[in-house]
Coordinates of C-alpha atoms and ligand atoms in Angstrom, one line a residue:
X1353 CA 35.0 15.3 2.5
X1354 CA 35.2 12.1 4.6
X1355 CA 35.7 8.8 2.7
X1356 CA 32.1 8.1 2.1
X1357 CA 31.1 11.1 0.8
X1358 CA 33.5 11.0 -1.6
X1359 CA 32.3 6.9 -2.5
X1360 CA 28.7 8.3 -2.6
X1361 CA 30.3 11.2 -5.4
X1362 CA 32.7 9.2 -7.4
X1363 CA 29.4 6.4 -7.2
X1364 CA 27.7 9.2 -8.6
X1365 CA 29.9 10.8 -11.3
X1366 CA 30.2 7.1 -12.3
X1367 CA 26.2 6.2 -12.8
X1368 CA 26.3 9.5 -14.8
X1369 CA 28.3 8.3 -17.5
X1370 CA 26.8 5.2 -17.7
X1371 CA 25.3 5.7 -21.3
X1372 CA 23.8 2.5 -21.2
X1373 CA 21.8 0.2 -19.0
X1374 CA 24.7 -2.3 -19.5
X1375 CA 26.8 0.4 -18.6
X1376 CA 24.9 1.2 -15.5
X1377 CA 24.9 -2.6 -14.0
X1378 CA 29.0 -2.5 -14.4
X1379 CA 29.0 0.5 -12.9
X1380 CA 26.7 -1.1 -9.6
X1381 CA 29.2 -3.8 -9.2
X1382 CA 31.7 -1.5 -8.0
X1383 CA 30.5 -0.9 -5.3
X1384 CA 27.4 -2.8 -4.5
X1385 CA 28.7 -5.9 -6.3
X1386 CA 30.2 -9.0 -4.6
X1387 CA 33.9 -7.2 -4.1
X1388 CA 32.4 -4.2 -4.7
X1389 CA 33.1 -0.9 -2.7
X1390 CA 30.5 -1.0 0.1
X1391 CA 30.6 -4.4 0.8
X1392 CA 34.2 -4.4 1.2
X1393 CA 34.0 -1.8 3.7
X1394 CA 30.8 -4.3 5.7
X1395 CA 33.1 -6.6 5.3
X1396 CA 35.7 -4.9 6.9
X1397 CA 33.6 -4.4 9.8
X1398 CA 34.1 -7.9 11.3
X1399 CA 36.8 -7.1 13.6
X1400 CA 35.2 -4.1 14.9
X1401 CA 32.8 -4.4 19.0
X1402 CA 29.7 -4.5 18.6
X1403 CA 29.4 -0.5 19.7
X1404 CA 31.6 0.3 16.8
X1405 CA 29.7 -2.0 14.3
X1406 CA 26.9 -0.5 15.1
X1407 CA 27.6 3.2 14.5
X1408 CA 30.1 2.7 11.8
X1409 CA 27.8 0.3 10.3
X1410 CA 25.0 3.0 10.5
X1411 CA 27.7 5.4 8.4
X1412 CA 28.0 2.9 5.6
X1413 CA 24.3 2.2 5.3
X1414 CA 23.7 5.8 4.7
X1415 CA 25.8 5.9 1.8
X1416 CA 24.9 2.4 0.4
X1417 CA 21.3 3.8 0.1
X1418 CA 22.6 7.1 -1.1
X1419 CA 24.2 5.4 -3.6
X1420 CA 21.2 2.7 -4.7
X1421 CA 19.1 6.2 -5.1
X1422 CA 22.0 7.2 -7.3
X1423 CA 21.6 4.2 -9.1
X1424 CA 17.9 4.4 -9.3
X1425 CA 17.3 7.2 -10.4
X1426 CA 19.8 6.6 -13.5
X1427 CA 18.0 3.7 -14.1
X1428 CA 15.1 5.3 -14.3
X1429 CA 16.6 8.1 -16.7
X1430 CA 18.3 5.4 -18.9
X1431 CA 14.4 3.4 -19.3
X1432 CA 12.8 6.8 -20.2
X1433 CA 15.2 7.9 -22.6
X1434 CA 15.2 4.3 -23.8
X1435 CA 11.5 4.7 -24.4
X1436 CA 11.8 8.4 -26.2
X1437 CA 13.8 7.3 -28.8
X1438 CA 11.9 3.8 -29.4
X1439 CA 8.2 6.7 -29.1
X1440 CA 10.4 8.8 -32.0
X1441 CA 11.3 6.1 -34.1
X1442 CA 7.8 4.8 -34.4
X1443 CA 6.5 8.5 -34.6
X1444 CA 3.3 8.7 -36.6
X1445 CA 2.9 11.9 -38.9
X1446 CA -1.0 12.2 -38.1
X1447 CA -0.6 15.5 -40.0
X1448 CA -0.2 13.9 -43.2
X1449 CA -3.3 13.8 -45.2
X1450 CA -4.8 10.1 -45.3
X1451 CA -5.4 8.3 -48.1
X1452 CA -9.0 9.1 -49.5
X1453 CA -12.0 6.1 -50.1
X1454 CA -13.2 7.4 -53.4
X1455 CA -17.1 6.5 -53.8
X1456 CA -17.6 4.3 -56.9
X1457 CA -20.8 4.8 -59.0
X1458 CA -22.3 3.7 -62.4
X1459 CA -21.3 4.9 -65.8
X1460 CA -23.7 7.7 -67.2
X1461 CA -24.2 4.5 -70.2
X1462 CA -24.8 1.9 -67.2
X1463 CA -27.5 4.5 -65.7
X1464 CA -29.2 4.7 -68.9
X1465 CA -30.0 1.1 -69.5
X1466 CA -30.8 0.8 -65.7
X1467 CA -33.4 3.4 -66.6
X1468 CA -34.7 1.6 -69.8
X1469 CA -34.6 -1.4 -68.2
X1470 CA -36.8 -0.1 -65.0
X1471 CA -39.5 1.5 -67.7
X1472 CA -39.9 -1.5 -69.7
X1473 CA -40.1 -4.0 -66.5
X1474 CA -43.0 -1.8 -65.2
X1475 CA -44.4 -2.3 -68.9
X1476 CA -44.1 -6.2 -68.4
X1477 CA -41.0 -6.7 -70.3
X1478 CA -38.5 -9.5 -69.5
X1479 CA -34.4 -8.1 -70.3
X1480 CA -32.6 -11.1 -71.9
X1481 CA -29.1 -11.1 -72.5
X1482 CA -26.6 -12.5 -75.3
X1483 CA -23.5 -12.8 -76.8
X1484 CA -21.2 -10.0 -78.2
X1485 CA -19.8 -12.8 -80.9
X1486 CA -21.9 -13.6 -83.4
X1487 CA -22.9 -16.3 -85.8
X1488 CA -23.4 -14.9 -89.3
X1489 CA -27.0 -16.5 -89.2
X1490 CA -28.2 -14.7 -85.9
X1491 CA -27.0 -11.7 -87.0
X1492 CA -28.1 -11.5 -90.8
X1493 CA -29.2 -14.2 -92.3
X1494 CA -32.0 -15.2 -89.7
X1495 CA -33.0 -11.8 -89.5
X1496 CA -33.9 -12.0 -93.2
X1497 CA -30.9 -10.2 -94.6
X1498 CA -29.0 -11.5 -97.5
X1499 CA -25.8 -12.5 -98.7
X1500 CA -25.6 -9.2 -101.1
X1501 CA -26.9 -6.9 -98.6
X1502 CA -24.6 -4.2 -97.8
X1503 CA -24.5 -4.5 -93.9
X1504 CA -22.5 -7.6 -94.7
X1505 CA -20.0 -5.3 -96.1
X1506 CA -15.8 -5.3 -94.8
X1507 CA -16.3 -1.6 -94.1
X1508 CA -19.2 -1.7 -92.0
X1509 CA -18.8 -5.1 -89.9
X1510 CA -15.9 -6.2 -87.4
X1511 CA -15.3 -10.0 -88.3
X1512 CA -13.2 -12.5 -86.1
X1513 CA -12.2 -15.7 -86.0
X1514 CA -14.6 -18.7 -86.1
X1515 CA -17.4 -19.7 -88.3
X1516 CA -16.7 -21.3 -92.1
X1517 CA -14.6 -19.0 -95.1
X1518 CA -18.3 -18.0 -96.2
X1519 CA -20.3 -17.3 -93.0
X1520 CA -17.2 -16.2 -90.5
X1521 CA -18.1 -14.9 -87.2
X1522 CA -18.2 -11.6 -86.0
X1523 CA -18.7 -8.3 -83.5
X1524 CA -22.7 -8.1 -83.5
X1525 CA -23.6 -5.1 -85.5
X1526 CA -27.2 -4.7 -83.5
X1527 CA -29.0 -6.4 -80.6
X1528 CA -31.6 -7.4 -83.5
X1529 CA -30.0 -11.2 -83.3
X1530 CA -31.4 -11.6 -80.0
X1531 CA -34.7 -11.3 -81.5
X1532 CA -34.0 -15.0 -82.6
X1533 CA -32.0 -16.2 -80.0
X1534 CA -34.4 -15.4 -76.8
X1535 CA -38.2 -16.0 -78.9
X1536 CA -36.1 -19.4 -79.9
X1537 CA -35.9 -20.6 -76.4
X1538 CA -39.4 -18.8 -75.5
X1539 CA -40.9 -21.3 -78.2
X1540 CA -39.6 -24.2 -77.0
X1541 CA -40.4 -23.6 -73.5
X1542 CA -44.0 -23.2 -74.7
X1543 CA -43.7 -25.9 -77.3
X1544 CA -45.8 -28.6 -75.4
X1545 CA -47.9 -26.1 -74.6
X1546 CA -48.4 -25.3 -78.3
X1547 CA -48.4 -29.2 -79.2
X1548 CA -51.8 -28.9 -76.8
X1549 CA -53.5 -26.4 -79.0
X1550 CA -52.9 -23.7 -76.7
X1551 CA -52.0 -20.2 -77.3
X1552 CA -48.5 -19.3 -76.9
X1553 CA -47.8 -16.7 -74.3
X1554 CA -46.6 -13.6 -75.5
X1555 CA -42.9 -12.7 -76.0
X1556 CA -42.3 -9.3 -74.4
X1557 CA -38.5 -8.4 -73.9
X1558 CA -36.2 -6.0 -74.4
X1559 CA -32.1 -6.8 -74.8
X1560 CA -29.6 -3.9 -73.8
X1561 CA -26.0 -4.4 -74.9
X1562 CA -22.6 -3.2 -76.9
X1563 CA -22.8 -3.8 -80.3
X1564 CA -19.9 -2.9 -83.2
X1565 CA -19.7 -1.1 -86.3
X1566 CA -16.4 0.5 -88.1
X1567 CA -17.4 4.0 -88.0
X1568 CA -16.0 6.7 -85.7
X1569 CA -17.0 10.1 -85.1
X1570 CA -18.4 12.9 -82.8
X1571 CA -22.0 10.8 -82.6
X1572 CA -20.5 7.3 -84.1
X1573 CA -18.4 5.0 -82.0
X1574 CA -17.0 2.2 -83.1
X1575 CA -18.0 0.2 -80.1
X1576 CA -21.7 1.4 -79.1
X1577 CA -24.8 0.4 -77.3
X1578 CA -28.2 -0.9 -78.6
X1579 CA -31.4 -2.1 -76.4
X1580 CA -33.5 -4.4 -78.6
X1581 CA -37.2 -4.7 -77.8
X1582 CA -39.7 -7.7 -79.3
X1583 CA -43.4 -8.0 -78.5
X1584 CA -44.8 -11.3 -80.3
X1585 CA -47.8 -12.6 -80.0
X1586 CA -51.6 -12.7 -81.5
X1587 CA -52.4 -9.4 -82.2
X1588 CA -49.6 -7.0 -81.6
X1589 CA -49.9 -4.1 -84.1
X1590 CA -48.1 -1.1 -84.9
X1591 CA -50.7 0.9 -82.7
X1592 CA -49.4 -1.3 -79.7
X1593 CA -45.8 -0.3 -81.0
X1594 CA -47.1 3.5 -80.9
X1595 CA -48.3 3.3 -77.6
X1596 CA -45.1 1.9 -76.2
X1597 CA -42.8 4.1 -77.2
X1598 CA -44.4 6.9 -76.8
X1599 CA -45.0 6.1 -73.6
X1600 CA -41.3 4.9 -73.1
X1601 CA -39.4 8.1 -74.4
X1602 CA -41.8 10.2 -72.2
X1603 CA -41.1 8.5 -69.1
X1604 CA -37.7 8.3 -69.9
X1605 CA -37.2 12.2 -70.5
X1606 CA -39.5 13.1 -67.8
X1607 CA -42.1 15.0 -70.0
X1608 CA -45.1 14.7 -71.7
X1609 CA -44.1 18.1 -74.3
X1610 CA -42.1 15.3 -76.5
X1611 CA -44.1 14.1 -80.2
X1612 CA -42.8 11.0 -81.4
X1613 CA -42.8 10.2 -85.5
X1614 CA -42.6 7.5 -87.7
X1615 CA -40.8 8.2 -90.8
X1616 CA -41.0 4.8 -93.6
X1617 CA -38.0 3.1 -93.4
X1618 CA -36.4 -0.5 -94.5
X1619 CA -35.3 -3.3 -92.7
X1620 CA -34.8 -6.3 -93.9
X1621 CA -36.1 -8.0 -90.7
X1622 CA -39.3 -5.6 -90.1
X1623 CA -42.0 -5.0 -92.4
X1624 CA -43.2 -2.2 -92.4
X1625 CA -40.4 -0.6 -90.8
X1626 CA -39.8 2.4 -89.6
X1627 CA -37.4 4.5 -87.7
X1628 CA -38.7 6.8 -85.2
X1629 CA -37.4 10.3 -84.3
X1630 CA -38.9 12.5 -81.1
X1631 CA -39.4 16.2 -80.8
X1632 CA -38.8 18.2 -77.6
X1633 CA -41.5 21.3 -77.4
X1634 CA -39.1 23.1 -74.9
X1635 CA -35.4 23.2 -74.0
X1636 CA -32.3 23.5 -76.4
X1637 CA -33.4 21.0 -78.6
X1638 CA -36.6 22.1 -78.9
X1639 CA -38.1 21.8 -82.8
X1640 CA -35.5 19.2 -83.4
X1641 CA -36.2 15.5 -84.7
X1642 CA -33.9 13.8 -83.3
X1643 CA -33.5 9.7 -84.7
X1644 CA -34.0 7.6 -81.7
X1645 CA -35.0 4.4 -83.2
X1646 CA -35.4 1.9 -86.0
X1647 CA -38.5 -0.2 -85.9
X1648 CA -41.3 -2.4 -87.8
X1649 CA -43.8 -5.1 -88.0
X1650 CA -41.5 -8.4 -87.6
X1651 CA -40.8 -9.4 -91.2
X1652 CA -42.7 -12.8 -91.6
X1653 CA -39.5 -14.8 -92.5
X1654 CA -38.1 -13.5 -88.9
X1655 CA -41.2 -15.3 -87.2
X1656 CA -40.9 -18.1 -88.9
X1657 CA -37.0 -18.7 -87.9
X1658 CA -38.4 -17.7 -84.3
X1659 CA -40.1 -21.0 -84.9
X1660 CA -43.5 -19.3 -84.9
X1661 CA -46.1 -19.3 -87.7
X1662 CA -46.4 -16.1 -89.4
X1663 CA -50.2 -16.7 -90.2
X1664 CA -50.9 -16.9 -86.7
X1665 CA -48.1 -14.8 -84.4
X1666 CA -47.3 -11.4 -85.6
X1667 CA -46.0 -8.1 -83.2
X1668 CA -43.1 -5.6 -83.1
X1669 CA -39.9 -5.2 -83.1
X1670 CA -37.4 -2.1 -82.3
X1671 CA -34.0 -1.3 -82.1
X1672 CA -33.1 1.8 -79.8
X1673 CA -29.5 3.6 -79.8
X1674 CA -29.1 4.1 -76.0
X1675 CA -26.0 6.3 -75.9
X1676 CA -28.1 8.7 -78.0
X1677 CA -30.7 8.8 -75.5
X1678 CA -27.6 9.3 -72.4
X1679 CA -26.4 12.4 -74.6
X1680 CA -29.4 13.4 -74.4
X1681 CA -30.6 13.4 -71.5
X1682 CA -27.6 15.3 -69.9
X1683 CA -27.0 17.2 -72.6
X1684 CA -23.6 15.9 -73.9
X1685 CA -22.2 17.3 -77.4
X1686 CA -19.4 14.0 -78.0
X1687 CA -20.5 10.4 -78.0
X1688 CA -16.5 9.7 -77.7
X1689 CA -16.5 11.1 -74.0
X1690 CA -18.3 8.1 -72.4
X1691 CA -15.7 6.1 -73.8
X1692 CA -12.4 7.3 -72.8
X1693 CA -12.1 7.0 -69.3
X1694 CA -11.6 10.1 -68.3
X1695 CA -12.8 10.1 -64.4
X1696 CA -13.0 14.2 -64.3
X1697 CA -15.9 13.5 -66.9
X1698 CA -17.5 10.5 -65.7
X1699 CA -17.4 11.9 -62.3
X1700 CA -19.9 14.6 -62.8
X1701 CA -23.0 11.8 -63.1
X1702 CA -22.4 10.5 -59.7
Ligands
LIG1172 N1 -31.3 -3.4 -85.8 C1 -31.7 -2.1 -86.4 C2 -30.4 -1.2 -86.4 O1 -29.5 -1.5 -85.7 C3 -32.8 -1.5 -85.6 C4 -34.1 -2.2 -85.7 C5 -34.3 -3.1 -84.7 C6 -35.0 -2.0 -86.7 C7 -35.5 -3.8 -84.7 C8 -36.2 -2.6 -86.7 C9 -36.5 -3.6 -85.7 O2 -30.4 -0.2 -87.1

């Protein structure tokens, strides 16, 4: 092996353990660098005629390129293997299984009083809403219930802070106190109107909510939900009340093979009063009364804290347990499941 085959090798052997691209460039200097090998040898080629320089110069060329393909092509392997291991290191493991959108929906309660809400509108019923804290006189004593009565009792109300020693605030025990707080702001919105000698225009609402009792069982939670309903106005009988809810539960169940009846009943705040219980002709439940509702006349005390007077403004007023009507309707045994979260349950509405 002459002496340049044997640069072009050892050039060669070199660039292949170059590990690194810093490596590699050290490497290059040997021989292609200032002082390197190859340009020593052009160098050397000063003192040589011009017939010499020419074919020995011809010699070194061919092993200056052999060794920049050398040097090349290490380059080269250096960059890609470079790139591999940066490609492995931000490998992405698209087996994995991503990380599922779950699709939210309504609770089976929520879709309830959407419903009510939707059967009452088309009946030309406004939905007010109120607060969940209560004044002792929105939730009894304007409602015509007294200091003795027995709703008042520790056992059956939650009480909280706020309020005076004798009258102390506390979790609504129905939606019945909206019955006061929307026909008061009806009345005063109609009040010049009134003033005129006009006729009031008729209160027609209904008032979905959570309302509290202490009492927890299999069809009682503590923590439970009501949708009020007041129609006030000239000449708004029991009849009308009749024809309303009748119409409402069959709408509501899809069926017209439901009776409704009105068994005598007291309220303080409705009078007469009533609570109302339907009867499926078909299905599981079918020769069943089942308790839907309490309801009555609005008491004439009532009207009168509405601001109204009771000689000439008289109508209804009802008082509906809408988790009832959710258990119901899909046919579930324990009131206590729509409360405890459990999303393998709530699931199956959606
Ligand atoms: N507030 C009553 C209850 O919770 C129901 C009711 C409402 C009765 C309106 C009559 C009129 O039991």
């Amino acid at each position: 092996m002459n002496e340049l085959d044997s640069l072009v090798t050892s050039a060669q052997a070199l660039f292949a353990q170059s590990a690194t691209p810093a490596d590699l460039e050290n490497a290059k200097a040997q021989f292609l660098g200032k002082s390197g090998r190859i340009t020593e040898l052009m160098k050397g080629m000063a003192a040589l005629s011009v017939e010499e320089k020419k074919s020995r110069g011809a010699v070194i060329n061919v092993a200056k390129q052999a060794i920049e393909a050398a040097l090349n092509a290490r380059r080269q392997a250096l960059a890609d293997a470079e790139l591999e291991t940066q490609l492995k290191a931000e490998a992405l493991d698209v087996t994995l299984p991503g990380r599922m959108r779950m699709t939210g929906g309504l609770h089976p309660v929520s879709l309830t009083l959407e419903r009510i809400e939707a059967i009452f509108g088309s009946m030309g019923f406004d939905v007010a809403q109120g607060p969940e804290i209560e004044t002792d006189w929105f939730n009894f004593t304007a409602l015509n219930t007294p200091q003795d009565h027995p709703a008042r009792s520790m056992h059956d109300t939650f009480y909280v802070e706020g309020g005076s020693p004798e009258a102390p605030n506390l979790l609504r025990t129905h939606t019945s106190p909206m019955q006061i707080r929307h026909a008061v702001q009806h009345v005063k919105r109609y009040q010049a109107l009134m003033d005129a000698g006009q006729v009031m225009p008729e209160i027609r609402v209904i008032a979905p909510g959570r309302t509290y009792r202490v009492d927890s069982d299999a069809t009682h939670s503590p923590m439970f939900h009501q949708c009020e309903g007041l129609w006030v106005g000239e000449n708004v009988s029991f009849k009308d009340l009749k024809v309303v809810f009748t119409d409402f539960y069959r709408t509501f169940f899809e069926t017209d093979d439901l009776v409704l009846r009105f068994r005598p009943s007291f309220f303080p705040f409705t009078e007469p009063s009533a609570e109302v219980d339907i009867q499926f002709a078909s299905g599981p439940l079918a020769g069943r009364w089942l308790e839907v509702a309490g309801s009555g006349e609005v008491h004439p005390n009532v009207i009168r804290n509405m601001g109204l007077d009771p000689e000439r403004y008289i109508g209804f007023a009802f008082g509906m347990g809408t988790d009832r009507l959710t258990m119901l309707r899909y046919g579930v045994s324990d009131l206590r499941l729509f409360f405890d979260g459990d999303i393998r349950f709530l699931s199956q509405f959606q």
